[in-house]
Amino acid sequence: MKETNKLLLIDGNSVAFRAFFALHQSLERFINHDGLHTNAIYGFKKMLDNILATVQPTHVLVAFDAGKQTFRTEKFAAYKQGRAKTPSELSEQFPFLKKMLSAYGIISYELTNYEADDIIGTLAAQAELQDFQVTIVTGDRDLTQLATTKTTVAVNQKGVSEIEKYTPAHVQEKYGLAPAQIVDLKGLIGDNSDNYPGVTKIGEKTGLRLLHQFGSIEGIYQNLDQLKPSKMKENLINEESTAFLCKDLAQIRRDAPIEIKMDQLKWDGPDLKSLREFYLAMDFRSFLRQMAVDGQFQDQQVTADQEQVTYQVLEQTKLASLPVVPAQVTFYLEMSGENYHNAEFAGFAIKVDDKFYVTRQTELLKQAPLKNWLENQETSVNLFDAKRTIIGLRRLGIHLQRVAFDLLLVSYLLDTSDNSNDLGKLAQQHDYYLVASDEEVYGKGTKYAIPSKDSRLFEHLCHKVRAIAELQQPLLAKLEANQQLELYLKIERPLTFVLAEMEIAGIKVDPQKLKMISSKLIEQLSDLEKAIYNEAGEEFNINSPKQLGVILFEKLKLPVIKKTKTGYSTAVGVLEKLRGMAPIVDHILKYRQLAKLQSTYIDGLLKVISAKDQKIHTRYTQTLTATGRLSSVDPNLQNIPIRLAEGRQIRQAFVPSHAGWKIFSSDYSQIELRVLAHISHDQNMQAAFKAGADIHASTARQIFGLADDAKVTANLRRQAKAVNFGIVYGISDYGLSQNVGISRQQAKKFIERYFEVFPGVHQYMQEIVKKAHAQGYVETLFKRRRYLPEIKSKNYNLRSFAERTAMNTPIQGSAADIIKVAMIRMQQALQANHLQAKMLLQVHDELIFEAPADEIPRLEELVPGIMDSAVDLEVPLKVESAYGDTWFEAK
DNA sequence: TTCATCACG
DNA sequence: ACGTACGTGATGAAA
């Protein structure tokens, strides 16, 4: 059987451009020892590996543009004129890019008078005749005109890894056109970047409409009499020759005089030796290491002295010869699996002075001197992920008390958007390449396994420890340069210990209570299911949005309100609009609500109640969110239902762990708006908080122009509340209009009025965006940073998103800072006051405790007192408390 | 694995 | 003419 030939054609200029701009913000990080920029080469290589692996071509060619003069400039002198000049940082990379391709064994090709597009078009046509499957890779959508049943056009999206594949069907779906009609469209609407005009006043909308009606530019001119008289028609008549010229310019040639034969494009993989030399020249250490890991240069030990680390395998008999109280150790405890509350121990490595010790026998940690190293007050311990380590060690009976450097935590503080949890990947972000990622060593998914070969595990663990030790000084220096040392030392590092205690404590959950709720739910669900099948006239999977869509919008012919990219939307908002049109809608809504409770909160929670202590031990992720909030996983205890009565019952299952104890809860009231009042210095908003007013009602009076003592209707208060929320999120008229269910114009008026009433807020919003633009990041009250590179994007959506983020992050993030400070002080206060009460949970603006009933009166003083004095703002912080026998009652 | 949906602040 | 409210995590379906 003969295998199909597969030809891969790459538009070299266009992909290099994409790669260059995708990594533009890291431009200065990608410079090799000769001062050459390498970001486009790097991105190109990533894309190339990706596409080679997915396509597995038999033949490959990369086409480049030959120069400015082409047959198109002869036909139309202004073609591609006025284009910004290629930045020198990019053009210097092209010769090296071609070098790399040659090391890959791939032909680079260019042709005088023609563009890369035409080379690709011509070769694709030839290959199709020989029954090849063709894949074209480009950053330029114009090439989609080449899509056929045999040719797929893969268009690079914003990054280098995301691609969108255009088949004729996809072109049809996207534009309602056949690929061949793309040129007619370009002829009508022109192309800004290629600098040809198209027909005046015809844009994509009109162009598509005309083509759907007449099929082609020729078709339009043959049927001009069918068009009603209009300015557009006049333009069409006046600019007929332009339309045809532009169509011709857009047409990719399929008959360029190419000398090269298909056989010459045959690809048999890279020349590893040349590739290695190339990476060395480019300083692509990660790719070199990848090659080493893949065993691609076993014959050469060039990187071996760097790669290898000398270690001793630790054994019982060696313990006695170890130092007693070293000043500093670097330690890594490995477990098999994510959940450190119960994951199996896999081994540990520890560096003391310049020696590395490693073993699988974690039991050795329980003995001297190792236990003492970790527990004494004189040795500073350097780690990666202190919380994981603290909890792991606690399971071995070891109380780690002092952490000097936590690589994971420090790295997160330096850049909250770079939140990988993998030591190897994270080290790379800091230009350290001598440690592999866990995925590389352990595999992932079903293949995940701790290596059985000692040397493989031991090397990896020692590499990790070495990375922590090596990165300590430079990263702490960066923290200091950012003025973030205090954030680390006074907030995040102590918080790690607080969170560890909360996680270890866990919260008791009564499975019987959950099962009681469940039996009622199951009954209701079965009734609803019957009603829905009856109303639909058939049985189907109600949980499948796809099947549900068919029933609602095809069988029952309900109007389509919104579409998702895969089909009809059946989200709540849509169903609510369909309410009253058919009884099935209400039943589906109810079914959804209850099914969610059953699957996520009944079945989900039952699964994670520990058999040992009947408790749930969540894990708080301290190094994930871009704003500085915590998140909670496995299970998420920060989204237990409360808004609807049915779901709220779940909270009845959360109980104290001792008889006679209570659940106690305190939450900040309107903390985000108070933070906003503080950082914006808005006098009016501050006055409202100082007066202890109902802020949403007060906002309503002001923006709707009511008297100070006027009664505010529920509806006006609701609208004002939505505006307040919108302000915190970085307002847009569209978002507000959707949320409140008013017109966009109306929403816009509300916002304008809001900014008139709260001019300080208005000014803050403008200034924070300006500041983000100028410095590239925004900060919270305690100097937590979030970088917003996209604020400089030319893409409206990306830029707008970054702008809203700039407005929101200091607010959300400062609120997160504040409760973190409160948590640290809270833990200290409970200890200092010798209370048995334990802090168990944090839900962003709320702390939940369990305590003996007789401690409740003291907590009612202590907790709010600590929370509202955590920081000194220009407005007071308000805290509300409640308690009861279960979490349900503590509200 | 990715998508749509829905739970929380 | 565009298409958005900010921050999360878990689930079931479908590829």
Short mmCIF file of N, CA and C in Angstrom, two decimals, chain A residues 668-781:
data_model
loop_
_atom_site.label_atom_id
_atom_site.label_comp_id
_atom_site.label_asym_id
_atom_site.label_seq_id
_atom_site.Cartn_x
_atom_site.Cartn_y
_atom_site.Cartn_z
N TYR A 668 -16.34 41.15 55.33
CA TYR A 668 -16.22 42.58 55.04
C TYR A 668 -17.44 43.02 54.24
N SER A 669 -18.00 44.15 54.62
CA SER A 669 -19.12 44.68 53.88
C SER A 669 -18.60 45.69 52.84
N GLN A 670 -18.90 45.44 51.59
CA GLN A 670 -18.51 46.35 50.49
C GLN A 670 -17.02 46.69 50.48
N ILE A 671 -16.19 45.68 50.67
CA ILE A 671 -14.77 46.03 50.79
C ILE A 671 -14.21 46.62 49.48
N GLU A 672 -14.68 46.13 48.35
CA GLU A 672 -14.10 46.63 47.10
C GLU A 672 -14.46 48.09 46.86
N LEU A 673 -15.72 48.44 47.14
CA LEU A 673 -16.10 49.86 46.96
C LEU A 673 -15.38 50.75 47.96
N ARG A 674 -15.14 50.24 49.14
CA ARG A 674 -14.41 51.04 50.13
C ARG A 674 -12.96 51.24 49.68
N VAL A 675 -12.39 50.18 49.13
CA VAL A 675 -11.03 50.30 48.59
C VAL A 675 -11.02 51.35 47.47
N LEU A 676 -12.04 51.31 46.63
CA LEU A 676 -12.13 52.29 45.54
C LEU A 676 -12.24 53.71 46.10
N ALA A 677 -13.07 53.86 47.13
CA ALA A 677 -13.22 55.19 47.73
C ALA A 677 -11.88 55.68 48.26
N HIS A 678 -11.09 54.72 48.78
CA HIS A 678 -9.79 55.08 49.33
C HIS A 678 -8.80 55.45 48.22
N ILE A 679 -8.63 54.58 47.25
CA ILE A 679 -7.56 54.87 46.27
C ILE A 679 -7.93 55.98 45.32
N SER A 680 -9.23 56.22 45.14
CA SER A 680 -9.61 57.32 44.23
C SER A 680 -9.71 58.65 44.97
N HIS A 681 -9.71 58.60 46.29
CA HIS A 681 -9.88 59.80 47.13
C HIS A 681 -11.17 60.55 46.80
N ASP A 682 -12.15 59.87 46.24
CA ASP A 682 -13.38 60.58 45.87
C ASP A 682 -14.11 61.03 47.13
N GLN A 683 -14.24 62.35 47.26
CA GLN A 683 -14.79 62.92 48.50
C GLN A 683 -16.24 62.50 48.73
N ASN A 684 -16.98 62.49 47.65
CA ASN A 684 -18.39 62.16 47.75
C ASN A 684 -18.60 60.72 48.20
N MET A 685 -17.87 59.81 47.57
CA MET A 685 -18.00 58.41 47.94
C MET A 685 -17.50 58.18 49.37
N GLN A 686 -16.42 58.84 49.70
CA GLN A 686 -15.90 58.70 51.07
C GLN A 686 -16.92 59.18 52.09
N ALA A 687 -17.60 60.28 51.75
CA ALA A 687 -18.58 60.83 52.69
C ALA A 687 -19.69 59.82 52.95
N ALA A 688 -20.12 59.14 51.89
CA ALA A 688 -21.20 58.16 52.05
C ALA A 688 -20.77 57.04 53.00
N PHE A 689 -19.54 56.58 52.85
CA PHE A 689 -19.08 55.50 53.73
C PHE A 689 -18.88 56.00 55.15
N LYS A 690 -18.37 57.22 55.27
CA LYS A 690 -18.15 57.76 56.62
C LYS A 690 -19.47 57.95 57.35
N ALA A 691 -20.52 58.28 56.57
CA ALA A 691 -21.84 58.47 57.19
C ALA A 691 -22.53 57.14 57.47
N GLY A 692 -21.90 56.06 57.05
CA GLY A 692 -22.50 54.75 57.29
C GLY A 692 -23.72 54.49 56.44
N ALA A 693 -23.78 55.13 55.27
CA ALA A 693 -24.97 55.01 54.42
C ALA A 693 -25.02 53.64 53.74
N ASP A 694 -26.22 53.28 53.30
CA ASP A 694 -26.39 52.14 52.39
C ASP A 694 -25.85 52.61 51.04
N ILE A 695 -24.71 52.09 50.64
CA ILE A 695 -23.99 52.69 49.53
C ILE A 695 -24.76 52.60 48.20
N HIS A 696 -25.46 51.48 48.00
CA HIS A 696 -26.17 51.36 46.72
C HIS A 696 -27.36 52.33 46.68
N ALA A 697 -28.06 52.46 47.82
CA ALA A 697 -29.18 53.41 47.88
C ALA A 697 -28.66 54.83 47.71
N SER A 698 -27.55 55.11 48.36
CA SER A 698 -26.98 56.46 48.26
C SER A 698 -26.55 56.76 46.83
N THR A 699 -25.94 55.76 46.18
CA THR A 699 -25.56 55.93 44.77
C THR A 699 -26.81 56.19 43.93
N ALA A 700 -27.87 55.43 44.21
CA ALA A 700 -29.12 55.60 43.46
C ALA A 700 -29.64 57.02 43.59
N ARG A 701 -29.70 57.53 44.83
CA ARG A 701 -30.19 58.91 45.04
C ARG A 701 -29.38 59.88 44.20
N GLN A 702 -28.07 59.68 44.20
CA GLN A 702 -27.22 60.66 43.53
C GLN A 702 -27.31 60.58 42.01
N ILE A 703 -27.24 59.34 41.47
CA ILE A 703 -27.23 59.32 40.01
C ILE A 703 -28.62 59.51 39.43
N PHE A 704 -29.65 59.20 40.21
CA PHE A 704 -31.00 59.44 39.69
C PHE A 704 -31.57 60.76 40.19
N GLY A 705 -30.74 61.53 40.89
CA GLY A 705 -31.12 62.88 41.30
C GLY A 705 -32.29 62.94 42.27
N LEU A 706 -32.30 62.06 43.28
CA LEU A 706 -33.36 62.11 44.29
C LEU A 706 -32.88 62.93 45.48
N ALA A 707 -33.83 63.32 46.32
CA ALA A 707 -33.48 64.07 47.52
C ALA A 707 -32.72 63.17 48.49
N ASP A 708 -31.93 63.80 49.37
CA ASP A 708 -31.08 63.04 50.29
C ASP A 708 -31.87 62.09 51.17
N ASP A 709 -33.11 62.49 51.50
CA ASP A 709 -33.87 61.64 52.42
C ASP A 709 -34.94 60.84 51.67
N ALA A 710 -34.89 60.90 50.34
CA ALA A 710 -35.93 60.21 49.56
C ALA A 710 -35.80 58.71 49.74
N LYS A 711 -36.97 58.08 49.68
CA LYS A 711 -36.97 56.62 49.76
C LYS A 711 -36.57 56.07 48.38
N VAL A 712 -35.69 55.09 48.40
CA VAL A 712 -35.21 54.55 47.12
C VAL A 712 -35.94 53.24 46.82
N THR A 713 -36.55 53.17 45.66
CA THR A 713 -37.27 51.94 45.32
C THR A 713 -36.27 50.80 45.09
N ALA A 714 -36.80 49.59 45.26
CA ALA A 714 -35.93 48.42 45.10
C ALA A 714 -35.31 48.39 43.72
N ASN A 715 -36.09 48.80 42.73
CA ASN A 715 -35.59 48.74 41.36
C ASN A 715 -34.45 49.73 41.14
N LEU A 716 -34.60 50.94 41.64
CA LEU A 716 -33.52 51.93 41.47
C LEU A 716 -32.26 51.48 42.20
N ARG A 717 -32.46 50.90 43.38
CA ARG A 717 -31.31 50.44 44.14
C ARG A 717 -30.58 49.32 43.39
N ARG A 718 -31.37 48.45 42.79
CA ARG A 718 -30.79 47.35 42.03
C ARG A 718 -29.94 47.88 40.87
N GLN A 719 -30.49 48.90 40.19
CA GLN A 719 -29.76 49.46 39.07
C GLN A 719 -28.47 50.15 39.53
N ALA A 720 -28.58 50.87 40.63
CA ALA A 720 -27.40 51.56 41.14
C ALA A 720 -26.34 50.55 41.59
N LYS A 721 -26.81 49.45 42.16
CA LYS A 721 -25.89 48.41 42.59
C LYS A 721 -25.13 47.85 41.38
N ALA A 722 -25.87 47.64 40.30
CA ALA A 722 -25.23 47.14 39.08
C ALA A 722 -24.20 48.13 38.57
N VAL A 723 -24.51 49.42 38.68
CA VAL A 723 -23.55 50.43 38.23
C VAL A 723 -22.30 50.37 39.11
N ASN A 724 -22.51 50.25 40.42
CA ASN A 724 -21.36 50.16 41.32
C ASN A 724 -20.47 48.96 40.97
N PHE A 725 -21.11 47.83 40.71
CA PHE A 725 -20.35 46.66 40.31
C PHE A 725 -19.59 46.93 39.01
N GLY A 726 -20.31 47.50 38.07
CA GLY A 726 -19.70 47.81 36.78
C GLY A 726 -18.47 48.68 36.94
N ILE A 727 -18.56 49.65 37.82
CA ILE A 727 -17.43 50.55 38.06
C ILE A 727 -16.22 49.76 38.54
N VAL A 728 -16.48 48.84 39.47
CA VAL A 728 -15.39 48.05 40.02
C VAL A 728 -14.76 47.16 38.94
N TYR A 729 -15.57 46.68 38.01
CA TYR A 729 -15.06 45.79 36.97
C TYR A 729 -14.39 46.52 35.82
N GLY A 730 -14.40 47.84 35.82
CA GLY A 730 -13.89 48.57 34.67
C GLY A 730 -15.03 48.71 33.69
N ILE A 731 -15.81 49.73 33.88
CA ILE A 731 -17.14 49.83 33.26
C ILE A 731 -17.12 49.86 31.73
N SER A 732 -18.16 49.28 31.13
CA SER A 732 -18.46 49.53 29.72
C SER A 732 -19.97 49.64 29.60
N ASP A 733 -20.42 50.50 28.69
CA ASP A 733 -21.87 50.69 28.60
C ASP A 733 -22.56 49.40 28.19
N TYR A 734 -21.90 48.65 27.29
CA TYR A 734 -22.49 47.41 26.82
C TYR A 734 -22.69 46.43 27.98
N GLY A 735 -21.63 46.23 28.76
CA GLY A 735 -21.70 45.28 29.88
C GLY A 735 -22.81 45.66 30.85
N LEU A 736 -22.89 46.94 31.16
CA LEU A 736 -23.92 47.39 32.10
C LEU A 736 -25.31 47.17 31.52
N SER A 737 -25.46 47.49 30.23
CA SER A 737 -26.79 47.36 29.62
C SER A 737 -27.24 45.90 29.65
N GLN A 738 -26.32 44.98 29.40
CA GLN A 738 -26.65 43.56 29.44
C GLN A 738 -27.07 43.13 30.83
N ASN A 739 -26.32 43.64 31.80
CA ASN A 739 -26.57 43.21 33.16
C ASN A 739 -27.90 43.71 33.71
N VAL A 740 -28.20 44.97 33.42
CA VAL A 740 -29.41 45.57 33.99
C VAL A 740 -30.61 45.35 33.08
N GLY A 741 -30.36 45.01 31.83
CA GLY A 741 -31.46 44.87 30.89
C GLY A 741 -32.01 46.20 30.43
N ILE A 742 -31.09 47.14 30.16
CA ILE A 742 -31.51 48.44 29.64
C ILE A 742 -30.77 48.68 28.32
N SER A 743 -31.10 49.74 27.63
CA SER A 743 -30.43 50.01 26.36
C SER A 743 -29.02 50.51 26.63
N ARG A 744 -28.23 50.39 25.58
CA ARG A 744 -26.85 50.83 25.70
C ARG A 744 -26.77 52.34 25.93
N GLN A 745 -27.63 53.06 25.26
CA GLN A 745 -27.66 54.52 25.44
C GLN A 745 -27.97 54.86 26.90
N GLN A 746 -28.98 54.16 27.43
CA GLN A 746 -29.37 54.40 28.82
C GLN A 746 -28.20 54.10 29.75
N ALA A 747 -27.53 52.98 29.49
CA ALA A 747 -26.39 52.59 30.32
C ALA A 747 -25.31 53.66 30.25
N LYS A 748 -25.10 54.17 29.06
CA LYS A 748 -24.08 55.19 28.86
C LYS A 748 -24.39 56.44 29.68
N LYS A 749 -25.68 56.78 29.69
CA LYS A 749 -26.10 57.95 30.48
C LYS A 749 -25.84 57.72 31.97
N PHE A 750 -26.17 56.53 32.44
CA PHE A 750 -25.92 56.21 33.85
C PHE A 750 -24.46 56.42 34.19
N ILE A 751 -23.60 55.91 33.31
CA ILE A 751 -22.17 55.98 33.59
C ILE A 751 -21.69 57.43 33.59
N GLU A 752 -22.16 58.19 32.60
CA GLU A 752 -21.76 59.61 32.56
C GLU A 752 -22.19 60.33 33.82
N ARG A 753 -23.42 60.04 34.23
CA ARG A 753 -23.96 60.67 35.42
C ARG A 753 -23.15 60.24 36.65
N TYR A 754 -22.79 58.98 36.69
CA TYR A 754 -22.00 58.46 37.81
C TYR A 754 -20.68 59.22 37.91
N PHE A 755 -20.04 59.39 36.77
CA PHE A 755 -18.75 60.08 36.79
C PHE A 755 -18.88 61.56 37.14
N GLU A 756 -20.03 62.14 36.83
CA GLU A 756 -20.26 63.54 37.27
C GLU A 756 -20.36 63.59 38.78
N VAL A 757 -21.08 62.63 39.34
CA VAL A 757 -21.32 62.63 40.78
C VAL A 757 -20.06 62.22 41.55
N PHE A 758 -19.30 61.29 40.95
CA PHE A 758 -18.08 60.84 41.62
C PHE A 758 -16.86 61.18 40.76
N PRO A 759 -16.51 62.45 40.69
CA PRO A 759 -15.43 62.87 39.80
C PRO A 759 -14.08 62.24 40.18
N GLY A 760 -13.91 61.96 41.46
CA GLY A 760 -12.64 61.36 41.89
C GLY A 760 -12.48 59.97 41.28
N VAL A 761 -13.59 59.25 41.23
CA VAL A 761 -13.56 57.91 40.64
C VAL A 761 -13.22 58.01 39.15
N HIS A 762 -13.86 58.97 38.50
CA HIS A 762 -13.60 59.18 37.08
C HIS A 762 -12.12 59.43 36.83
N GLN A 763 -11.58 60.30 37.64
CA GLN A 763 -10.18 60.65 37.48
C GLN A 763 -9.27 59.45 37.74
N TYR A 764 -9.62 58.67 38.76
CA TYR A 764 -8.84 57.47 39.05
C TYR A 764 -8.81 56.54 37.83
N MET A 765 -9.99 56.31 37.25
CA MET A 765 -10.08 55.38 36.13
C MET A 765 -9.19 55.85 34.97
N GLN A 766 -9.21 57.14 34.72
CA GLN A 766 -8.39 57.65 33.62
C GLN A 766 -6.90 57.53 33.94
N GLU A 767 -6.57 57.86 35.19
CA GLU A 767 -5.16 57.87 35.54
C GLU A 767 -4.56 56.47 35.63
N ILE A 768 -5.34 55.53 36.11
CA ILE A 768 -4.78 54.18 36.26
C ILE A 768 -4.49 53.57 34.88
N VAL A 769 -5.35 53.89 33.91
CA VAL A 769 -5.11 53.38 32.56
C VAL A 769 -3.85 54.02 31.99
N LYS A 770 -3.73 55.31 32.22
CA LYS A 770 -2.53 56.02 31.74
C LYS A 770 -1.27 55.43 32.37
N LYS A 771 -1.37 55.20 33.67
CA LYS A 771 -0.24 54.68 34.41
C LYS A 771 0.15 53.28 33.91
N ALA A 772 -0.85 52.46 33.69
CA ALA A 772 -0.60 51.10 33.20
C ALA A 772 0.12 51.18 31.86
N HIS A 773 -0.30 52.13 31.05
CA HIS A 773 0.31 52.29 29.74
C HIS A 773 1.76 52.72 29.88
N ALA A 774 2.00 53.65 30.79
CA ALA A 774 3.35 54.21 30.94
C ALA A 774 4.32 53.20 31.57
N GLN A 775 3.88 52.50 32.63
CA GLN A 775 4.85 51.64 33.31
C GLN A 775 4.69 50.16 32.96
N GLY A 776 3.59 49.80 32.29
CA GLY A 776 3.43 48.42 31.85
C GLY A 776 2.78 47.51 32.89
N TYR A 777 2.49 48.04 34.06
CA TYR A 777 1.84 47.23 35.09
C TYR A 777 1.03 48.11 36.02
N VAL A 778 0.17 47.48 36.80
CA VAL A 778 -0.53 48.20 37.87
C VAL A 778 -0.20 47.54 39.20
N GLU A 779 -0.46 48.24 40.30
CA GLU A 779 -0.09 47.74 41.61
C GLU A 779 -1.26 47.84 42.59
N THR A 780 -1.21 46.99 43.62
CA THR A 780 -2.19 47.10 44.70
C THR A 780 -1.61 47.94 45.82
N LEU A 781 -2.43 48.10 46.85
CA LEU A 781 -2.03 48.83 48.05
C LEU A 781 -0.69 48.36 48.61
#
